[in-house]
Tab-separated table of C-alpha atoms and ligand atoms in Angstrom:
chain	number	residue	atom	x	y	z
A	140	MET	CA	-18.483	-28.242	-10.690
A	141	GLY	CA	-21.256	-30.527	-9.590
A	142	LYS	CA	-20.271	-33.620	-7.441
A	143	THR	CA	-20.795	-36.161	-10.270
A	144	LEU	CA	-18.864	-33.983	-12.695
A	145	ARG	CA	-16.149	-33.752	-10.138
A	146	ILE	CA	-15.800	-37.430	-9.684
A	147	LEU	CA	-15.933	-38.157	-13.293
A	148	ALA	CA	-13.212	-35.510	-13.762
A	149	ALA	CA	-11.052	-36.996	-11.098
A	150	THR	CA	-11.455	-40.507	-12.464
A	151	ALA	CA	-10.669	-39.241	-16.023
A	152	LEU	CA	-7.486	-37.539	-14.478
A	153	ALA	CA	-6.409	-40.809	-12.725
A	154	ALA	CA	-6.774	-42.706	-15.871
A	155	LEU	CA	-4.866	-40.402	-18.091
A	156	LEU	CA	-2.177	-40.072	-15.661
A	157	ALA	CA	-2.129	-43.667	-15.338
A	158	THR	CA	-1.606	-44.274	-19.150
A	159	THR	CA	1.096	-41.673	-19.049
A	160	SER	CA	3.086	-42.728	-16.092
A	161	ALA	CA	3.074	-46.473	-17.369
A	162	CYS	CA	4.814	-44.777	-20.583
A	163	SER	CA	7.164	-43.231	-18.403
A	164	LYS	CA	8.744	-46.423	-17.137
A	165	THR	CA	10.292	-46.932	-20.547
A	166	ARG	CA	12.274	-43.566	-20.218
A	167	SER	CA	16.102	-43.390	-19.216
A	168	ASP	CA	16.904	-42.605	-15.636
A	169	ASP	CA	18.249	-39.128	-16.835
A	170	ASN	CA	14.944	-38.080	-17.687
A	171	ALA	CA	13.001	-35.983	-15.074
A	172	GLY	CA	9.845	-38.332	-14.984
A	173	GLY	CA	11.178	-41.502	-16.039
A	174	GLY	CA	12.156	-44.591	-13.461
A	175	GLY	CA	14.122	-46.170	-16.203
A	176	ASP	CA	14.348	-50.071	-15.348
A	177	SER	CA	13.891	-49.340	-11.706
A	178	GLY	CA	10.072	-48.911	-11.953
A	179	PRO	CA	7.787	-45.973	-11.764
A	180	ALA	CA	9.224	-42.398	-10.802
A	181	LEU	CA	9.240	-41.444	-7.184
A	182	VAL	CA	7.725	-38.049	-6.429
A	183	GLY	CA	8.723	-36.299	-3.281
A	184	ILE	CA	5.939	-34.273	-1.666
A	185	ALA	CA	6.973	-31.906	1.162
A	186	MET	CA	4.266	-30.185	3.092
A	187	PRO	CA	4.878	-27.587	5.877
A	188	THR	CA	2.800	-28.864	8.639
A	189	ARG	CA	0.182	-31.355	9.870
A	190	SER	CA	-1.238	-28.574	12.180
A	191	LEU	CA	-3.414	-27.062	9.812
A	192	GLU	CA	-6.285	-28.823	8.240
A	193	ARG	CA	-5.579	-27.765	4.623
A	194	TRP	CA	-2.145	-29.180	4.404
A	195	ASN	CA	-3.396	-32.586	5.450
A	196	ASN	CA	-5.841	-32.461	2.735
A	197	ASP	CA	-3.348	-30.960	0.271
A	198	GLY	CA	-1.077	-33.748	0.772
A	199	ALA	CA	-3.537	-36.753	1.077
A	200	HIS	CA	-5.112	-35.621	-2.293
A	201	LEU	CA	-2.051	-35.234	-4.271
A	202	GLU	CA	-0.462	-38.561	-2.892
A	203	ASP	CA	-3.736	-40.515	-3.627
A	204	LEU	CA	-3.912	-39.097	-7.282
A	205	LEU	CA	-0.245	-39.826	-7.925
A	206	LYS	CA	-0.352	-43.348	-6.303
A	207	LYS	CA	-3.591	-44.195	-8.445
A	208	ALA	CA	-1.750	-42.981	-11.639
A	209	GLY	CA	1.074	-45.433	-10.789
A	210	TYR	CA	3.885	-43.045	-9.323
A	211	LYS	CA	5.693	-43.689	-6.235
A	212	THR	CA	5.508	-41.020	-3.586
A	213	SER	CA	7.057	-39.821	-0.552
A	214	LEU	CA	4.797	-37.533	1.364
A	215	GLN	CA	6.572	-35.635	4.359
A	216	TYR	CA	5.271	-33.126	6.789
A	217	ALA	CA	8.069	-30.887	8.506
A	218	ASP	CA	6.231	-29.535	11.652
A	219	ASN	CA	6.772	-25.947	10.313
A	220	LYS	CA	10.456	-26.466	10.871
A	221	VAL	CA	12.735	-25.194	8.049
A	222	ASP	CA	15.677	-27.548	8.820
A	223	GLN	CA	13.204	-30.560	9.039
A	224	GLN	CA	12.092	-29.624	5.520
A	225	ILE	CA	15.410	-29.303	4.111
A	226	THR	CA	16.348	-32.735	5.473
A	227	GLN	CA	13.461	-34.309	4.181
A	228	LEU	CA	14.171	-32.898	0.767
A	229	GLN	CA	17.565	-34.200	0.964
A	230	ASN	CA	16.279	-37.548	1.713
A	231	MET	CA	13.950	-37.395	-1.230
A	232	ILE	CA	17.032	-36.478	-3.528
A	233	ASN	CA	19.118	-39.386	-2.155
A	234	ASP	CA	16.243	-41.718	-2.744
A	235	LYS	CA	16.313	-40.587	-6.421
A	236	ALA	CA	13.094	-38.728	-6.459
A	237	LYS	CA	12.560	-37.263	-9.967
A	238	ILE	CA	10.159	-34.454	-9.059
A	239	LEU	CA	9.771	-32.687	-6.026
A	240	VAL	CA	6.648	-30.849	-5.077
A	241	ILE	CA	7.306	-28.483	-2.292
A	242	ALA	CA	5.002	-26.234	-0.147
A	243	SER	CA	7.732	-24.489	1.453
A	244	ILE	CA	7.888	-22.938	4.981
A	245	ASP	CA	10.413	-20.412	4.531
A	246	GLY	CA	10.204	-19.259	0.865
A	247	THR	CA	13.972	-18.015	0.957
A	248	ALA	CA	15.780	-20.888	2.661
A	249	LEU	CA	15.811	-23.654	0.273
A	250	ALA	CA	18.154	-22.516	-2.498
A	251	PRO	CA	21.050	-24.602	-1.544
A	252	VAL	CA	18.912	-27.927	-1.383
A	253	LEU	CA	17.339	-26.847	-4.606
A	254	GLN	CA	20.856	-26.647	-6.081
A	255	GLN	CA	21.544	-30.227	-4.998
A	256	ALA	CA	18.187	-31.093	-6.698
A	257	ALA	CA	19.189	-29.474	-10.049
A	258	ASP	CA	22.494	-31.130	-9.947
A	259	LYS	CA	20.804	-34.449	-10.160
A	260	LYS	CA	18.186	-33.166	-12.841
A	261	VAL	CA	15.368	-33.317	-10.241
A	262	LYS	CA	12.555	-30.998	-11.363
A	263	VAL	CA	10.881	-28.859	-8.894
A	264	ILE	CA	7.246	-27.717	-8.436
A	265	ALA	CA	6.634	-24.873	-5.942
A	266	TYR	CA	3.193	-25.825	-4.363
A	267	ASP	CA	0.969	-22.876	-3.108
A	268	ARG	CA	3.765	-20.996	-1.998
A	269	LEU	CA	6.668	-19.578	-4.401
A	270	ILE	CA	10.098	-20.457	-3.417
A	271	ASN	CA	12.387	-17.281	-3.627
A	272	ALA	CA	16.124	-16.845	-4.402
A	273	SER	CA	16.565	-19.829	-6.520
A	274	PRO	CA	16.893	-20.429	-10.164
A	275	ASN	CA	15.983	-24.032	-9.560
A	276	VAL	CA	12.103	-23.680	-9.274
A	277	ASP	CA	10.690	-24.973	-12.460
A	278	TYR	CA	7.073	-24.370	-12.063
A	279	TYR	CA	4.636	-22.947	-9.428
A	280	ALA	CA	0.933	-23.948	-8.976
A	281	THR	CA	-1.230	-21.880	-6.665
A	282	PHE	CA	-4.544	-20.037	-6.124
A	283	ASP	CA	-4.532	-16.474	-7.183
A	284	ASN	CA	-3.062	-14.902	-3.768
A	285	TYR	CA	-3.397	-11.384	-4.859
A	286	LYS	CA	-7.175	-12.226	-5.710
A	287	VAL	CA	-7.640	-13.862	-2.356
A	288	GLY	CA	-6.824	-10.406	-0.613
A	289	GLN	CA	-8.876	-8.559	-2.988
A	290	LEU	CA	-11.926	-10.716	-2.293
A	291	GLN	CA	-11.503	-10.073	1.468
A	292	GLY	CA	-11.244	-6.294	0.893
A	293	GLN	CA	-14.047	-6.188	-1.593
A	294	PHE	CA	-16.258	-8.206	1.126
A	295	ILE	CA	-15.598	-5.754	3.704
A	296	VAL	CA	-16.448	-2.841	1.532
A	297	SER	CA	-19.815	-4.098	0.552
A	298	LYS	CA	-20.744	-5.771	4.144
A	299	LEU	CA	-20.100	-2.325	5.811
A	300	GLY	CA	-21.440	-0.220	2.982
A	301	LEU	CA	-18.165	1.700	2.489
A	302	ASP	CA	-18.902	2.313	-1.170
A	303	ALA	CA	-22.378	3.937	-0.280
A	304	GLY	CA	-20.461	6.421	2.087
A	305	LYS	CA	-21.122	4.644	5.547
A	306	GLY	CA	-18.445	4.936	8.317
A	307	PRO	CA	-16.358	5.445	9.939
A	308	PHE	CA	-15.664	2.159	11.080
A	309	ASN	CA	-13.072	0.769	13.647
A	310	LEU	CA	-10.820	-1.729	11.743
A	311	GLU	CA	-8.124	-4.109	13.065
A	312	PRO	CA	-5.866	-5.316	10.075
A	313	PHE	CA	-3.693	-8.630	10.373
A	314	ALA	CA	-1.366	-10.249	8.020
A	315	GLY	CA	0.180	-13.781	7.605
A	316	SER	CA	3.512	-15.136	8.328
A	317	SER	CA	6.347	-12.757	7.499
A	318	ASP	CA	8.397	-15.804	5.884
A	319	ASP	CA	5.539	-16.819	3.642
A	320	ASN	CA	5.577	-15.310	0.114
A	321	ASN	CA	1.903	-15.525	-0.151
A	322	ALA	CA	1.428	-13.243	2.958
A	323	LYS	CA	2.484	-10.062	1.101
A	324	PHE	CA	0.157	-11.071	-1.897
A	325	PHE	CA	-2.768	-11.509	0.250
A	326	PHE	CA	-2.305	-8.205	2.112
A	327	ALA	CA	-1.479	-6.216	-1.139
A	328	GLY	CA	-4.867	-7.478	-2.485
A	329	ALA	CA	-6.928	-6.468	0.408
A	330	TRP	CA	-5.071	-3.019	1.038
A	331	ASP	CA	-5.356	-2.057	-2.564
A	332	VAL	CA	-9.172	-2.155	-1.763
A	333	LEU	CA	-9.174	-0.875	1.692
A	334	LYS	CA	-6.471	1.794	1.843
A	335	GLN	CA	-8.567	4.583	0.173
A	336	TYR	CA	-11.117	4.338	3.019
A	337	VAL	CA	-8.372	4.690	5.632
A	338	ASP	CA	-7.180	7.561	3.769
A	339	SER	CA	-10.531	9.137	3.827
A	340	GLY	CA	-11.218	8.385	7.390
A	341	LYS	CA	-14.031	6.160	6.762
A	342	LEU	CA	-12.057	3.250	8.206
A	343	VAL	CA	-9.961	4.196	11.499
A	344	ILE	CA	-7.456	1.857	13.102
A	345	PRO	CA	-7.576	2.372	16.743
A	346	SER	CA	-4.593	0.197	17.720
A	347	GLY	CA	-2.486	2.812	15.596
A	348	LYS	CA	-0.989	0.166	13.358
A	349	LYS	CA	0.648	2.235	10.492
A	350	LEU	CA	0.197	0.874	7.007
A	351	ALA	CA	1.049	3.722	4.926
A	352	SER	CA	1.817	1.301	1.942
A	353	ASN	CA	1.420	-2.443	1.164
A	354	ASP	CA	5.190	-2.767	2.060
A	355	ASP	CA	4.302	-2.155	5.740
A	356	TRP	CA	2.460	-5.533	6.125
A	357	LYS	CA	5.021	-7.068	8.316
A	358	THR	CA	4.161	-4.542	11.229
A	359	VAL	CA	0.804	-6.701	11.340
A	360	SER	CA	2.017	-10.141	10.770
A	361	ILE	CA	1.503	-13.244	12.842
A	362	ASN	CA	4.573	-15.460	12.375
A	363	GLY	CA	4.013	-19.165	11.640
A	364	TRP	CA	0.265	-18.418	10.904
A	365	LYS	CA	-0.366	-19.388	14.646
A	366	THR	CA	-3.755	-19.296	16.068
A	367	GLU	CA	-2.394	-18.438	19.441
A	368	GLY	CA	-0.344	-15.653	18.038
A	369	ALA	CA	-3.338	-14.026	16.470
A	370	GLN	CA	-5.366	-14.633	19.774
A	371	ALA	CA	-2.629	-12.754	21.891
A	372	GLU	CA	-2.371	-9.901	19.519
A	373	MET	CA	-6.084	-9.407	19.288
A	374	ASP	CA	-6.227	-9.700	23.257
A	375	ASN	CA	-3.595	-7.013	23.393
A	376	ARG	CA	-5.330	-4.678	20.894
A	377	LEU	CA	-8.504	-4.919	22.613
A	378	ASN	CA	-7.011	-4.569	26.188
A	379	SER	CA	-5.080	-1.523	25.274
A	380	PHE	CA	-7.224	0.355	22.692
A	381	TYR	CA	-10.788	-0.573	23.169
A	382	THR	CA	-11.383	0.839	26.524
A	383	GLY	CA	-14.468	3.094	27.494
A	384	GLY	CA	-17.033	1.196	25.392
A	385	LYS	CA	-15.135	1.569	21.996
A	386	LYS	CA	-15.919	-1.472	19.738
A	387	VAL	CA	-14.020	-3.143	16.758
A	388	ASP	CA	-16.355	-3.201	13.751
A	389	VAL	CA	-14.221	-5.163	11.355
A	390	VAL	CA	-11.138	-7.317	11.435
A	391	LEU	CA	-9.149	-8.121	8.398
A	392	SER	CA	-7.917	-11.586	8.886
A	393	PRO	CA	-5.857	-13.217	5.954
A	394	ASN	CA	-6.673	-16.730	6.881
A	395	ASP	CA	-8.721	-19.086	9.019
A	396	SER	CA	-6.055	-20.061	11.359
A	397	LEU	CA	-5.763	-16.410	12.311
A	398	ALA	CA	-9.440	-15.841	12.411
A	399	LEU	CA	-9.931	-18.657	14.763
A	400	GLY	CA	-7.724	-17.119	17.400
A	401	ILE	CA	-9.187	-13.588	16.652
A	402	ALA	CA	-12.667	-15.149	17.302
A	403	GLN	CA	-11.633	-16.671	20.573
A	404	SER	CA	-10.232	-13.295	21.698
A	405	LEU	CA	-13.536	-11.609	20.527
A	406	ASP	CA	-15.596	-14.318	22.472
A	407	SER	CA	-13.550	-13.816	25.632
A	408	HIS	CA	-14.033	-10.043	25.502
A	409	GLY	CA	-17.677	-10.475	25.403
A	410	TYR	CA	-18.641	-9.920	21.617
A	411	LYS	CA	-21.853	-11.456	20.610
A	412	PRO	CA	-22.697	-13.111	17.456
A	413	GLY	CA	-25.692	-11.572	15.878
A	414	GLY	CA	-25.057	-8.558	18.050
A	415	ASP	CA	-21.813	-6.619	18.188
A	416	TRP	CA	-19.642	-9.316	16.496
A	417	PRO	CA	-17.321	-7.574	13.847
A	418	VAL	CA	-17.030	-8.410	10.381
A	419	LEU	CA	-14.162	-10.927	10.232
A	420	THR	CA	-12.638	-12.284	7.147
A	421	GLY	CA	-10.608	-15.693	6.572
A	422	GLN	CA	-9.427	-18.013	3.950
A	423	ASP	CA	-9.297	-21.920	3.631
A	424	ALA	CA	-12.668	-22.960	4.768
A	425	ASP	CA	-11.376	-25.022	7.465
A	426	LEU	CA	-13.888	-27.023	9.306
A	427	ALA	CA	-13.667	-25.158	12.518
A	428	ASN	CA	-14.038	-21.747	10.747
A	429	THR	CA	-16.818	-23.036	8.639
A	430	LYS	CA	-18.813	-23.895	11.837
A	431	ASN	CA	-17.998	-20.526	12.948
A	432	ILE	CA	-19.310	-18.988	9.874
A	433	LEU	CA	-22.566	-21.022	10.422
A	434	ALA	CA	-22.562	-19.704	14.137
A	435	GLY	CA	-22.066	-16.122	13.116
A	436	LYS	CA	-18.615	-15.807	14.408
A	437	GLN	CA	-16.980	-15.432	11.055
A	438	SER	CA	-18.432	-13.572	8.145
A	439	MET	CA	-16.759	-15.250	5.321
A	440	THR	CA	-13.912	-17.484	4.029
A	441	VAL	CA	-12.144	-17.414	0.904
A	442	TRP	CA	-12.307	-21.183	-0.252
A	443	LYS	CA	-9.556	-22.757	-2.377
A	444	ASP	CA	-10.790	-26.117	-3.341
A	445	THR	CA	-7.341	-27.844	-2.653
A	446	ARG	CA	-8.428	-30.753	-4.669
A	447	THR	CA	-8.352	-28.802	-7.924
A	448	LEU	CA	-4.720	-27.489	-7.012
A	449	GLY	CA	-3.811	-31.221	-6.469
A	450	ASP	CA	-5.244	-32.039	-9.806
A	451	GLN	CA	-3.316	-29.379	-11.577
A	452	VAL	CA	-0.208	-30.254	-9.813
A	453	ALA	CA	-0.709	-34.060	-10.696
A	454	LYS	CA	-1.126	-32.866	-14.439
A	455	MET	CA	2.218	-30.740	-14.142
A	456	VAL	CA	4.019	-33.955	-12.625
A	457	ASP	CA	2.786	-35.940	-15.492
A	458	ALA	CA	3.690	-33.633	-18.111
A	459	ILE	CA	7.128	-33.127	-16.886
A	460	SER	CA	7.321	-36.989	-16.640
A	461	LYS	CA	6.467	-37.318	-20.319
A	462	GLY	CA	8.269	-34.449	-21.371
A	463	THR	CA	5.279	-32.538	-22.919
A	464	ALA	CA	4.355	-29.048	-22.499
A	465	VAL	CA	3.444	-28.186	-18.840
A	466	GLU	CA	0.278	-25.921	-18.726
A	467	THR	CA	0.664	-22.616	-17.267
A	468	ASN	CA	-1.433	-19.530	-17.412
A	469	ASP	CA	0.833	-16.788	-15.843
A	470	THR	CA	4.341	-15.939	-16.842
A	471	LYS	CA	4.410	-12.459	-15.441
A	472	THR	CA	3.549	-12.085	-11.812
A	473	TYR	CA	5.825	-14.597	-9.750
A	474	ASN	CA	9.284	-13.228	-9.824
A	475	ASN	CA	11.301	-15.110	-7.218
A	476	GLY	CA	14.175	-12.556	-7.131
A	477	VAL	CA	16.207	-14.705	-9.886
A	478	LYS	CA	13.468	-15.551	-12.395
A	479	VAL	CA	9.870	-15.180	-13.224
A	480	VAL	CA	8.522	-18.863	-12.396
A	481	PRO	CA	5.901	-19.977	-15.027
A	482	SER	CA	2.689	-20.352	-12.962
A	483	TYR	CA	-0.780	-21.880	-12.915
A	484	LEU	CA	-3.264	-19.962	-10.848
A	485	LEU	CA	-6.448	-21.120	-9.867
A	486	PRO	CA	-9.608	-18.982	-8.878
A	487	PRO	CA	-10.489	-18.474	-5.115
A	488	VAL	CA	-14.114	-18.326	-4.211
A	489	VAL	CA	-15.849	-16.365	-1.317
A	490	VAL	CA	-17.967	-18.423	1.058
A	491	THR	CA	-20.526	-16.861	3.427
A	492	LYS	CA	-23.230	-18.379	5.616
A	493	ASP	CA	-25.819	-18.356	2.847
A	494	ASP	CA	-23.639	-20.552	0.546
A	495	VAL	CA	-21.785	-23.052	2.859
A	496	LYS	CA	-24.223	-25.715	1.689
A	497	SER	CA	-24.271	-25.123	-1.999
A	498	LYS	CA	-20.575	-24.473	-2.324
A	499	LEU	CA	-18.809	-26.483	0.236
A	500	VAL	CA	-21.292	-29.454	0.895
A	501	ASP	CA	-22.815	-29.922	-2.585
A	502	SER	CA	-19.222	-29.950	-4.003
A	503	GLY	CA	-18.333	-32.822	-1.622
A	504	PHE	CA	-15.593	-30.745	0.141
A	505	PHE	CA	-17.324	-31.325	3.544
A	506	LYS	CA	-20.173	-33.950	4.327
A	507	ALA	CA	-23.464	-32.038	5.703
A	508	SER	CA	-22.868	-34.173	8.993
A	509	ASP	CA	-19.605	-32.633	9.336
A	510	LEU	CA	-21.218	-29.531	9.855
A	511	GLY	CA	-24.140	-30.648	11.839
A	512	LEU	CA	-26.360	-29.688	8.807
B	614	BGC	C1	-1.626	-20.487	2.320
B	614	BGC	C2	-2.924	-20.395	3.148
B	614	BGC	C3	-2.804	-20.845	4.312
B	614	BGC	C4	-1.374	-20.310	5.077
B	614	BGC	C5	-1.221	-20.949	6.417
B	614	BGC	C6	-0.579	-19.816	2.962
B	614	BGC	O1	0.609	-19.991	2.399
B	614	BGC	O2	-1.656	-20.258	1.126
B	614	BGC	O3	-3.928	-21.131	2.398
B	614	BGC	O4	-3.928	-20.522	5.339
B	614	BGC	O5	-0.379	-20.575	4.258
B	614	BGC	O6	-0.743	-22.270	6.309
């Protein structure tokens, strides 16, 4: 969508939401979205951490949209601490929130607090990450997580010419935090593309990580999605297995926070952009990583325009509030162990050096000056 169109769409969305939330004021307190006589409904927004750029953008955008539409909001960040997130959710429920929007830290730890929410008829939207092991997750809005991994895998195949029979290449695979339900989808998407080349010997894993099936992803996961964790692991692999002039040709990184640590490790081991720097994937289009893409230190990122996720979730909040049908487009994929959660999946987009400007700047996601362009 062009910038002008986006602005028009955002304005129209805010106007639409404003009208409908005004209506919701006349509803009874029992209704998920109605504030009854006490004013507009309170929407609790629980985000995992401020330490990653994307969650700051996600929280700010959603809060802004809902406030402009007349809702009250409580936006909380939990420093990646599960107990802190649970306390925040309890406080929101005590403050009579009608709807909770939750980007969980540990996708399996929230069942008891969600039961408290359900007991008070509070509706729950899982934001970006599915919440497992609870019947009390009403909707899920996310990007197509499997597709994210698939795009990373396909990028590696075409960049290295694996489909044209080239190889063998040295690959180091990484996966995301083992408590994040998304991480297994990212890995599965990528591994379903890459595994055949590992099996045929065109991709070799010098560190010896065994990934016979997608279920083995936790053997390469970096807990908490930590940049330092990824850097230390890459240092380890390079020091132990890349001796005697052996070089890594490609690194599968599930997201940008890991890619940043991996790039720091490559730097300190003397890899040179434009020279022997390996193919390195990522996800999120964080500012530091986008700069790395421009500097030849990261090959791609999978961009998830978090503004569109916020737009979609704001529409969900509004539909719940009005008691109208909530738009979903996937009712099969996201089984949380108790139920299949009706989901809305948005499309992720590959960004490389060639289209940083056309995709990230022209859409208004970054200013040209942010990137030194
Ligand atoms: C999100 C990614 C993010 C990662 C680390 C995942 O659940 O989908 O966009 O990079 O968490 O915060």
